[in-house]
Amino acid sequence: MITCQRITIKRGGPMSDEKTMQKNQVSRRRFLQTIGVGAGALTLLNPVGLLRAQADETIRIGVLVPLLLDQGNSANRGAFIAKDEINRSTDKVLGRPLQLITADDQALPQVGAQQFTKLVTDQKALLVTGEFLDEVMLAIMPQIGRLGVPFVNTGSATPQTSQMVKGDYEQFKFYFRVMLNTEVLTEDTVAMAAALLKEKMGLTAMAILAEDGQFGRDYQKFMEEKLPSVGLSVAKGASLRFPLDNRDFGPFLAKITDSNAQAIIIAFAFNSGVGFVIEWASKAAHLPVVGINVAGQAFEYWKDTSGKVSSHLYADAATGATAVTPKTLPFFHSYVKRFKTRPIHPLFTGYTTYDAIYLIKEAIERIGTPPPPASDSSATASYRDQLVDALEKTDYVGTIGRIRFQGKNDRFPHDPMLKDAEGHTLVVPKWVQWLEKNDRGLVWPLSFLPSDVQQKLDEQWKAYRTGYQACSGAASCEAQDLKQLSQGLDTALGDNKETP
């Protein structure tokens, strides 16, 4: 039997050298210049023209990610860890090894659509997983329907994709998502803000700062709609959007500090947020920051921001300190043992893409027969239809929780269920706080923590609330109070932290 080969050309597979990757990176600005415009050259990490025998004896899965971003590299690495674990097992997948073919979408919509087509038509991938930017995922959707190829999304959050499944099931039934969509993320943000910011910390007036991309616009819209329902207000003149490539956050922070905002809710997916964090530390350090900052999930973010990110609270899929399921920490330790270049700890896409490879494996095993030769297009099309049926039956405990997909008539078809029929939580965001000395710790939901730690965290939030009220609006006093909260949470979490 021919074994699965690693792809190691140009932009590098999962073990690529960091300097080589940086040299080949496409600038973030290029994404802005090419939305809806012509795309550049394609880069596949697998040469075209592999022997047909290899294609027939391996199960070929495409991995489509932006390799210029930490999010893309973490996803690719998570996929390769899963693939290697599976291929080392006795049974593999119905006796056949997996082969991954990684393609770089360069964070460009047209490139992503073209790369997806190449993975399917030239590389003969049975199905594809990955993605990150909403704009790229939306550009791929028509090709998914046209080619009839399953796609398991592990990084893009736009709810539009699941609504496309609902609106035209036969066309878009091939699309599935492992992570949560933007509307669900905002609902969770609002619930967290009501319970933590409002009830425990005594803060009720929010500023919103979101990037001006698909994700940021959706997040801002949903936040403005949902915050009032839990007794939280949006400070007048403090719901703001910034350009995707923005670096100067001074004017935005000035508007926020001139308002009555008591905390800032952010939405950063494409923008790294480093400039924001550094300017926040000098101009608005008295305002707690919570929300989505995907780059801020990287362990290197502490160094990127010179430690200024301390006290920020960001949503994540999992951490290396909390056993969300029995599979969370083993994956985390496998990742950090194997990879010594950035990102040295997995971002959310690492967890979700690792899980995606395994649930694809289970779907194939649920069918009971391996895929037909890629040269038999009719049989392959029929098998892909069977894969849709098998994926819809997914009930898989992964690193991020228990993954079951919603039905075609549910609120978000082929997105993860949040709770089962008995009300048990299946998949939920985990709120991770940057602490002192480059530590990160999960602080919400409290149910993931031991009861004694929960009590200690409550004491710290209570102390913050008392101190905040005593400050009577003095920014320097509030900043010191927030710093003390970060230090107190660090101590309260004890060993329940992700450390260097």
Short mmCIF file of N, CA, C and O in Angstrom, two decimals, residues 238-352:
data_model
loop_
_atom_site.label_atom_id
_atom_site.label_comp_id
_atom_site.label_asym_id
_atom_site.label_seq_id
_atom_site.Cartn_x
_atom_site.Cartn_y
_atom_site.Cartn_z
N ALA A 238 -20.26 55.53 20.10
CA ALA A 238 -19.15 54.62 20.38
C ALA A 238 -19.35 53.24 19.77
O ALA A 238 -18.81 52.25 20.25
N SER A 239 -20.14 53.16 18.69
CA SER A 239 -20.21 51.93 17.91
C SER A 239 -19.51 52.22 16.59
O SER A 239 -20.06 52.91 15.71
N LEU A 240 -18.29 51.72 16.45
CA LEU A 240 -17.39 52.18 15.40
C LEU A 240 -16.84 51.02 14.58
O LEU A 240 -16.67 49.92 15.07
N ARG A 241 -16.55 51.33 13.30
CA ARG A 241 -15.86 50.39 12.43
C ARG A 241 -14.60 51.04 11.88
O ARG A 241 -14.58 52.23 11.58
N PHE A 242 -13.54 50.24 11.72
CA PHE A 242 -12.28 50.74 11.20
C PHE A 242 -11.89 49.96 9.95
O PHE A 242 -12.29 48.81 9.77
N PRO A 243 -11.10 50.56 9.05
CA PRO A 243 -10.65 49.85 7.84
C PRO A 243 -9.86 48.59 8.19
O PRO A 243 -9.17 48.54 9.20
N LEU A 244 -9.95 47.58 7.34
CA LEU A 244 -9.32 46.29 7.62
C LEU A 244 -7.83 46.41 7.89
O LEU A 244 -7.27 45.71 8.72
N ASP A 245 -7.15 47.31 7.17
CA ASP A 245 -5.70 47.42 7.33
C ASP A 245 -5.31 48.58 8.26
O ASP A 245 -4.17 49.03 8.25
N ASN A 246 -6.25 49.04 9.07
CA ASN A 246 -6.00 50.19 9.92
C ASN A 246 -4.90 49.91 10.96
O ASN A 246 -4.83 48.82 11.54
N ARG A 247 -4.04 50.91 11.19
CA ARG A 247 -2.99 50.78 12.21
C ARG A 247 -3.10 51.86 13.28
O ARG A 247 -2.61 51.67 14.38
N ASP A 248 -3.71 52.98 12.94
CA ASP A 248 -3.83 54.09 13.88
C ASP A 248 -5.21 54.04 14.55
O ASP A 248 -6.22 54.40 13.95
N PHE A 249 -5.23 53.63 15.80
CA PHE A 249 -6.49 53.51 16.52
C PHE A 249 -6.74 54.68 17.47
O PHE A 249 -7.74 54.68 18.19
N GLY A 250 -5.84 55.65 17.44
CA GLY A 250 -6.02 56.81 18.30
C GLY A 250 -7.35 57.51 18.14
O GLY A 250 -8.05 57.78 19.13
N PRO A 251 -7.77 57.83 16.90
CA PRO A 251 -9.05 58.53 16.72
C PRO A 251 -10.24 57.72 17.22
O PRO A 251 -11.20 58.28 17.75
N PHE A 252 -10.20 56.41 17.05
CA PHE A 252 -11.30 55.56 17.50
C PHE A 252 -11.35 55.51 19.03
O PHE A 252 -12.42 55.60 19.64
N LEU A 253 -10.19 55.38 19.65
CA LEU A 253 -10.14 55.35 21.11
C LEU A 253 -10.53 56.69 21.71
O LEU A 253 -11.14 56.75 22.78
N ALA A 254 -10.23 57.79 20.99
CA ALA A 254 -10.63 59.11 21.47
C ALA A 254 -12.15 59.22 21.52
O ALA A 254 -12.72 59.76 22.49
N LYS A 255 -12.82 58.73 20.49
CA LYS A 255 -14.29 58.77 20.48
C LYS A 255 -14.86 57.91 21.60
O LYS A 255 -15.87 58.28 22.23
N ILE A 256 -14.23 56.78 21.85
CA ILE A 256 -14.73 55.89 22.90
C ILE A 256 -14.53 56.51 24.28
O ILE A 256 -15.45 56.50 25.12
N THR A 257 -13.37 57.05 24.52
CA THR A 257 -13.11 57.64 25.85
C THR A 257 -13.91 58.92 26.07
O THR A 257 -14.17 59.30 27.22
N ASP A 258 -14.31 59.59 24.98
CA ASP A 258 -15.16 60.77 25.11
C ASP A 258 -16.62 60.41 25.39
O ASP A 258 -17.42 61.27 25.75
N SER A 259 -16.96 59.14 25.21
CA SER A 259 -18.33 58.69 25.46
C SER A 259 -18.45 58.22 26.92
O SER A 259 -17.51 58.35 27.70
N ASN A 260 -19.59 57.66 27.24
CA ASN A 260 -19.77 57.14 28.60
C ASN A 260 -19.50 55.64 28.68
O ASN A 260 -19.94 54.96 29.62
N ALA A 261 -18.77 55.10 27.70
CA ALA A 261 -18.50 53.66 27.66
C ALA A 261 -17.70 53.22 28.88
O ALA A 261 -16.75 53.89 29.30
N GLN A 262 -18.07 52.07 29.42
CA GLN A 262 -17.36 51.49 30.56
C GLN A 262 -16.54 50.27 30.18
O GLN A 262 -15.76 49.76 30.99
N ALA A 263 -16.72 49.77 28.96
CA ALA A 263 -15.97 48.63 28.46
C ALA A 263 -16.03 48.66 26.93
O ALA A 263 -16.90 49.32 26.35
N ILE A 264 -15.10 47.95 26.29
CA ILE A 264 -15.04 47.91 24.83
C ILE A 264 -15.22 46.47 24.37
O ILE A 264 -14.50 45.56 24.82
N ILE A 265 -16.18 46.26 23.47
CA ILE A 265 -16.39 44.96 22.84
C ILE A 265 -15.82 45.04 21.43
O ILE A 265 -16.21 45.91 20.65
N ILE A 266 -14.88 44.14 21.10
CA ILE A 266 -14.17 44.25 19.83
C ILE A 266 -14.47 43.08 18.91
O ILE A 266 -14.89 42.01 19.35
N ALA A 267 -14.22 43.30 17.61
CA ALA A 267 -14.34 42.25 16.60
C ALA A 267 -13.19 42.40 15.61
O ALA A 267 -13.23 43.23 14.71
N PHE A 268 -12.14 41.60 15.81
CA PHE A 268 -10.95 41.60 14.95
C PHE A 268 -10.77 40.19 14.40
O PHE A 268 -10.54 39.25 15.17
N ALA A 269 -10.85 40.03 13.09
CA ALA A 269 -10.57 38.74 12.46
C ALA A 269 -9.38 38.86 11.52
O ALA A 269 -8.38 38.15 11.66
N PHE A 270 -9.46 39.77 10.56
CA PHE A 270 -8.37 39.99 9.60
C PHE A 270 -7.28 40.87 10.19
O PHE A 270 -6.09 40.56 10.09
N ASN A 271 -7.65 41.97 10.81
CA ASN A 271 -6.69 42.87 11.45
C ASN A 271 -6.10 42.21 12.68
O ASN A 271 -6.83 41.62 13.48
N SER A 272 -4.79 42.30 12.85
CA SER A 272 -4.14 41.63 13.98
C SER A 272 -4.49 42.25 15.32
O SER A 272 -4.37 41.60 16.37
N GLY A 273 -4.90 43.53 15.33
CA GLY A 273 -5.25 44.19 16.58
C GLY A 273 -4.08 44.63 17.42
O GLY A 273 -4.27 45.22 18.50
N VAL A 274 -2.86 44.38 16.96
CA VAL A 274 -1.67 44.76 17.76
C VAL A 274 -1.63 46.26 17.98
O VAL A 274 -1.40 46.73 19.11
N GLY A 275 -1.88 47.05 16.93
CA GLY A 275 -1.88 48.49 17.06
C GLY A 275 -2.93 48.97 18.04
O GLY A 275 -2.69 49.89 18.84
N PHE A 276 -4.10 48.35 17.99
CA PHE A 276 -5.17 48.71 18.93
C PHE A 276 -4.73 48.46 20.37
O PHE A 276 -4.91 49.31 21.25
N VAL A 277 -4.19 47.26 20.64
CA VAL A 277 -3.83 46.91 22.01
C VAL A 277 -2.79 47.86 22.57
O VAL A 277 -2.89 48.33 23.71
N ILE A 278 -1.79 48.19 21.76
CA ILE A 278 -0.72 49.08 22.23
C ILE A 278 -1.26 50.48 22.51
O ILE A 278 -0.93 51.10 23.53
N GLU A 279 -2.12 50.99 21.62
CA GLU A 279 -2.68 52.33 21.86
C GLU A 279 -3.69 52.31 23.00
O GLU A 279 -3.79 53.28 23.76
N TRP A 280 -4.43 51.22 23.13
CA TRP A 280 -5.36 51.11 24.27
C TRP A 280 -4.60 51.23 25.59
O TRP A 280 -5.07 51.91 26.51
N ALA A 281 -3.44 50.62 25.67
CA ALA A 281 -2.68 50.61 26.92
C ALA A 281 -2.25 52.01 27.35
O ALA A 281 -2.12 52.29 28.55
N SER A 282 -2.09 52.91 26.39
CA SER A 282 -1.66 54.28 26.73
C SER A 282 -2.81 55.28 26.76
O SER A 282 -2.67 56.36 27.35
N LYS A 283 -3.95 54.92 26.16
CA LYS A 283 -5.02 55.91 26.03
C LYS A 283 -6.36 55.48 26.65
O LYS A 283 -7.23 56.33 26.86
N ALA A 284 -6.53 54.18 26.90
CA ALA A 284 -7.84 53.74 27.41
C ALA A 284 -7.72 52.52 28.31
O ALA A 284 -8.61 51.68 28.35
N ALA A 285 -6.62 52.43 29.05
CA ALA A 285 -6.34 51.23 29.86
C ALA A 285 -7.31 51.06 31.02
O ALA A 285 -7.26 50.05 31.72
N HIS A 286 -8.17 52.06 31.24
CA HIS A 286 -9.17 51.93 32.30
C HIS A 286 -10.42 51.18 31.84
O HIS A 286 -11.30 50.86 32.66
N LEU A 287 -10.53 50.90 30.53
CA LEU A 287 -11.70 50.24 29.98
C LEU A 287 -11.41 48.77 29.70
O LEU A 287 -10.54 48.45 28.89
N PRO A 288 -12.11 47.85 30.34
CA PRO A 288 -11.93 46.43 30.02
C PRO A 288 -12.24 46.16 28.55
O PRO A 288 -13.14 46.78 27.96
N VAL A 289 -11.49 45.24 27.96
CA VAL A 289 -11.68 44.87 26.55
C VAL A 289 -12.07 43.40 26.48
O VAL A 289 -11.38 42.53 27.03
N VAL A 290 -13.18 43.13 25.80
CA VAL A 290 -13.64 41.76 25.60
C VAL A 290 -14.08 41.61 24.15
O VAL A 290 -14.31 42.59 23.44
N GLY A 291 -14.19 40.36 23.68
CA GLY A 291 -14.72 40.14 22.34
C GLY A 291 -13.94 39.13 21.54
O GLY A 291 -13.32 38.21 22.08
N ILE A 292 -13.93 39.34 20.22
CA ILE A 292 -13.26 38.43 19.29
C ILE A 292 -11.99 39.11 18.77
O ILE A 292 -12.05 40.18 18.17
N ASN A 293 -10.87 38.51 19.02
CA ASN A 293 -9.60 38.94 18.46
C ASN A 293 -8.83 37.67 18.12
O ASN A 293 -8.15 37.09 18.95
N VAL A 294 -8.97 37.22 16.86
CA VAL A 294 -8.45 35.90 16.50
C VAL A 294 -6.93 35.86 16.61
O VAL A 294 -6.37 34.89 17.13
N ALA A 295 -6.25 36.91 16.15
CA ALA A 295 -4.78 36.92 16.28
C ALA A 295 -4.37 36.88 17.74
O ALA A 295 -3.31 36.35 18.10
N GLY A 296 -5.23 37.41 18.61
CA GLY A 296 -4.95 37.42 20.03
C GLY A 296 -5.05 36.07 20.70
O GLY A 296 -4.78 35.94 21.90
N GLN A 297 -5.42 35.03 19.95
CA GLN A 297 -5.39 33.67 20.47
C GLN A 297 -3.99 33.07 20.41
O GLN A 297 -3.72 32.07 21.08
N ALA A 298 -3.12 33.64 19.59
CA ALA A 298 -1.76 33.11 19.44
C ALA A 298 -0.94 33.41 20.69
O ALA A 298 -1.02 34.51 21.24
N PHE A 299 -0.15 32.44 21.11
CA PHE A 299 0.63 32.64 22.32
C PHE A 299 1.68 33.72 22.14
O PHE A 299 2.10 34.37 23.09
N GLU A 300 2.07 33.97 20.88
CA GLU A 300 3.05 35.01 20.57
C GLU A 300 2.50 36.41 20.75
O GLU A 300 3.24 37.39 20.69
N TYR A 301 1.19 36.51 20.97
CA TYR A 301 0.54 37.83 21.04
C TYR A 301 1.05 38.65 22.22
O TYR A 301 1.05 39.88 22.16
N TRP A 302 1.44 37.97 23.27
CA TRP A 302 2.00 38.69 24.42
C TRP A 302 3.24 39.49 23.98
O TRP A 302 3.37 40.67 24.27
N LYS A 303 4.13 38.82 23.25
CA LYS A 303 5.33 39.49 22.77
C LYS A 303 4.99 40.52 21.70
O LYS A 303 5.57 41.62 21.67
N ASP A 304 4.04 40.19 20.81
CA ASP A 304 3.63 41.13 19.76
C ASP A 304 3.21 42.46 20.34
O ASP A 304 3.44 43.52 19.75
N THR A 305 2.53 42.41 21.49
CA THR A 305 1.98 43.62 22.11
C THR A 305 2.82 44.11 23.29
O THR A 305 2.37 44.99 24.02
N SER A 306 4.01 43.55 23.45
CA SER A 306 4.89 43.90 24.58
C SER A 306 4.17 43.75 25.92
O SER A 306 4.37 44.54 26.84
N GLY A 307 3.32 42.76 26.00
CA GLY A 307 2.60 42.48 27.24
C GLY A 307 1.42 43.38 27.51
O GLY A 307 0.75 43.24 28.55
N LYS A 308 1.14 44.30 26.59
CA LYS A 308 0.03 45.25 26.81
C LYS A 308 -1.34 44.58 26.77
O LYS A 308 -2.33 45.16 27.22
N VAL A 309 -1.41 43.35 26.25
CA VAL A 309 -2.69 42.66 26.13
C VAL A 309 -3.21 42.15 27.47
O VAL A 309 -4.36 41.71 27.56
N SER A 310 -2.42 42.24 28.51
CA SER A 310 -2.85 41.77 29.83
C SER A 310 -4.20 42.36 30.21
O SER A 310 -4.42 43.57 30.04
N SER A 311 -5.09 41.53 30.67
CA SER A 311 -6.47 41.82 31.12
C SER A 311 -7.50 41.66 30.00
O SER A 311 -8.71 41.63 30.29
N HIS A 312 -7.08 41.57 28.74
CA HIS A 312 -8.06 41.41 27.66
C HIS A 312 -8.68 40.02 27.72
O HIS A 312 -8.01 39.02 28.01
N LEU A 313 -9.96 39.96 27.40
CA LEU A 313 -10.74 38.72 27.46
C LEU A 313 -11.27 38.40 26.07
O LEU A 313 -12.10 39.13 25.54
N TYR A 314 -10.78 37.29 25.48
CA TYR A 314 -11.14 36.94 24.11
C TYR A 314 -11.81 35.56 24.05
O TYR A 314 -11.44 34.65 24.80
N ALA A 315 -12.75 35.43 23.14
CA ALA A 315 -13.38 34.14 22.90
C ALA A 315 -12.41 33.21 22.18
O ALA A 315 -11.62 33.63 21.33
N ASP A 316 -12.48 31.92 22.50
CA ASP A 316 -11.62 30.91 21.88
C ASP A 316 -12.38 29.59 21.82
O ASP A 316 -13.47 29.47 22.38
N ALA A 317 -11.80 28.61 21.14
CA ALA A 317 -12.43 27.30 21.06
C ALA A 317 -12.02 26.40 22.21
O ALA A 317 -12.79 25.56 22.67
N ALA A 318 -10.78 26.57 22.68
CA ALA A 318 -10.24 25.73 23.75
C ALA A 318 -8.91 26.35 24.18
O ALA A 318 -8.42 27.29 23.56
N THR A 319 -8.33 25.84 25.26
CA THR A 319 -6.99 26.25 25.67
C THR A 319 -6.21 25.02 26.09
O THR A 319 -6.77 23.93 26.27
N GLY A 320 -4.91 25.21 26.28
CA GLY A 320 -4.07 24.10 26.70
C GLY A 320 -4.10 23.86 28.19
O GLY A 320 -3.29 23.06 28.69
N ALA A 321 -5.00 24.51 28.90
CA ALA A 321 -5.07 24.34 30.35
C ALA A 321 -6.39 23.78 30.82
O ALA A 321 -6.54 23.45 31.99
N THR A 322 -7.37 23.65 29.92
CA THR A 322 -8.70 23.23 30.31
C THR A 322 -9.15 22.04 29.47
O THR A 322 -9.18 22.12 28.24
N ALA A 323 -9.47 20.95 30.12
CA ALA A 323 -9.92 19.75 29.42
C ALA A 323 -11.40 19.88 29.07
O ALA A 323 -12.27 19.41 29.80
N VAL A 324 -11.67 20.56 27.95
CA VAL A 324 -13.06 20.70 27.50
C VAL A 324 -13.66 19.32 27.29
O VAL A 324 -14.80 19.05 27.65
N THR A 325 -12.89 18.44 26.68
CA THR A 325 -13.22 17.02 26.53
C THR A 325 -11.93 16.24 26.78
O THR A 325 -10.85 16.83 26.88
N PRO A 326 -12.00 14.90 26.85
CA PRO A 326 -10.77 14.13 27.03
C PRO A 326 -9.78 14.26 25.87
O PRO A 326 -8.62 13.84 26.00
N LYS A 327 -10.20 14.85 24.76
CA LYS A 327 -9.32 14.97 23.60
C LYS A 327 -8.61 16.32 23.50
O LYS A 327 -7.69 16.49 22.70
N THR A 328 -9.04 17.30 24.30
CA THR A 328 -8.51 18.65 24.18
C THR A 328 -7.02 18.71 24.51
O THR A 328 -6.21 19.19 23.70
N LEU A 329 -6.64 18.28 25.69
CA LEU A 329 -5.26 18.41 26.13
C LEU A 329 -4.30 17.49 25.37
O LEU A 329 -3.18 17.92 25.06
N PRO A 330 -4.67 16.24 25.04
CA PRO A 330 -3.76 15.44 24.22
C PRO A 330 -3.42 16.10 22.88
O PRO A 330 -2.27 16.06 22.44
N PHE A 331 -4.43 16.69 22.24
CA PHE A 331 -4.14 17.40 20.98
C PHE A 331 -3.22 18.58 21.23
O PHE A 331 -2.24 18.79 20.50
N PHE A 332 -3.51 19.37 22.26
CA PHE A 332 -2.68 20.53 22.57
C PHE A 332 -1.23 20.11 22.77
O PHE A 332 -0.30 20.73 22.21
N HIS A 333 -1.00 19.08 23.55
CA HIS A 333 0.37 18.66 23.83
C HIS A 333 1.06 18.10 22.59
O HIS A 333 2.26 18.30 22.40
N SER A 334 0.31 17.41 21.73
CA SER A 334 0.89 16.93 20.48
C SER A 334 1.33 18.10 19.61
O SER A 334 2.40 18.07 18.97
N TYR A 335 0.52 19.13 19.59
CA TYR A 335 0.82 20.31 18.77
C TYR A 335 2.09 21.00 19.27
O TYR A 335 3.01 21.27 18.49
N VAL A 336 2.16 21.31 20.57
CA VAL A 336 3.30 22.08 21.07
C VAL A 336 4.58 21.26 21.05
O VAL A 336 5.69 21.81 20.93
N LYS A 337 4.48 19.95 21.13
CA LYS A 337 5.66 19.09 21.04
C LYS A 337 6.21 19.08 19.63
O LYS A 337 7.44 19.04 19.42
N ARG A 338 5.34 19.15 18.65
CA ARG A 338 5.75 18.99 17.25
C ARG A 338 6.20 20.30 16.59
O ARG A 338 7.12 20.29 15.78
N PHE A 339 5.59 21.40 16.95
CA PHE A 339 5.83 22.64 16.21
C PHE A 339 6.58 23.65 17.08
O PHE A 339 6.11 24.01 18.17
N LYS A 340 7.69 24.12 16.56
CA LYS A 340 8.56 25.03 17.31
C LYS A 340 8.64 26.41 16.67
O LYS A 340 9.39 27.27 17.11
N THR A 341 7.88 26.62 15.60
CA THR A 341 7.80 27.93 14.97
C THR A 341 6.37 28.45 15.09
O THR A 341 5.43 27.69 15.32
N ARG A 342 6.22 29.73 14.92
CA ARG A 342 4.94 30.40 15.09
C ARG A 342 3.87 29.82 14.17
O ARG A 342 4.15 29.61 12.98
N PRO A 343 2.66 29.58 14.69
CA PRO A 343 2.21 29.70 16.07
C PRO A 343 2.53 28.43 16.87
O PRO A 343 2.15 27.34 16.46
N ILE A 344 3.21 28.59 18.00
CA ILE A 344 3.67 27.43 18.75
C ILE A 344 2.56 26.79 19.58
O ILE A 344 2.72 25.67 20.05
N HIS A 345 1.45 27.49 19.79
CA HIS A 345 0.27 26.93 20.41
C HIS A 345 -0.88 27.02 19.39
O HIS A 345 -0.94 27.97 18.60
N PRO A 346 -1.81 26.06 19.40
CA PRO A 346 -2.89 26.10 18.42
C PRO A 346 -3.87 27.25 18.65
O PRO A 346 -4.22 27.56 19.79
N LEU A 347 -4.29 27.89 17.55
CA LEU A 347 -5.42 28.81 17.58
C LEU A 347 -6.69 27.99 17.43
O LEU A 347 -6.64 26.77 17.26
N PHE A 348 -7.84 28.65 17.41
CA PHE A 348 -9.10 27.90 17.34
C PHE A 348 -9.16 27.04 16.09
O PHE A 348 -9.73 25.93 16.10
N THR A 349 -8.59 27.52 14.98
CA THR A 349 -8.62 26.76 13.73
C THR A 349 -7.83 25.46 13.82
O THR A 349 -8.14 24.51 13.09
N GLY A 350 -6.82 25.42 14.68
CA GLY A 350 -6.09 24.17 14.88
C GLY A 350 -6.97 23.11 15.48
O GLY A 350 -6.99 21.95 15.03
N TYR A 351 -7.72 23.49 16.51
CA TYR A 351 -8.64 22.56 17.16
C TYR A 351 -9.75 22.11 16.20
O TYR A 351 -10.04 20.91 16.08
N THR A 352 -10.38 23.07 15.53
CA THR A 352 -11.53 22.73 14.70
C THR A 352 -11.15 21.89 13.49
O THR A 352 -11.90 21.00 13.08
#
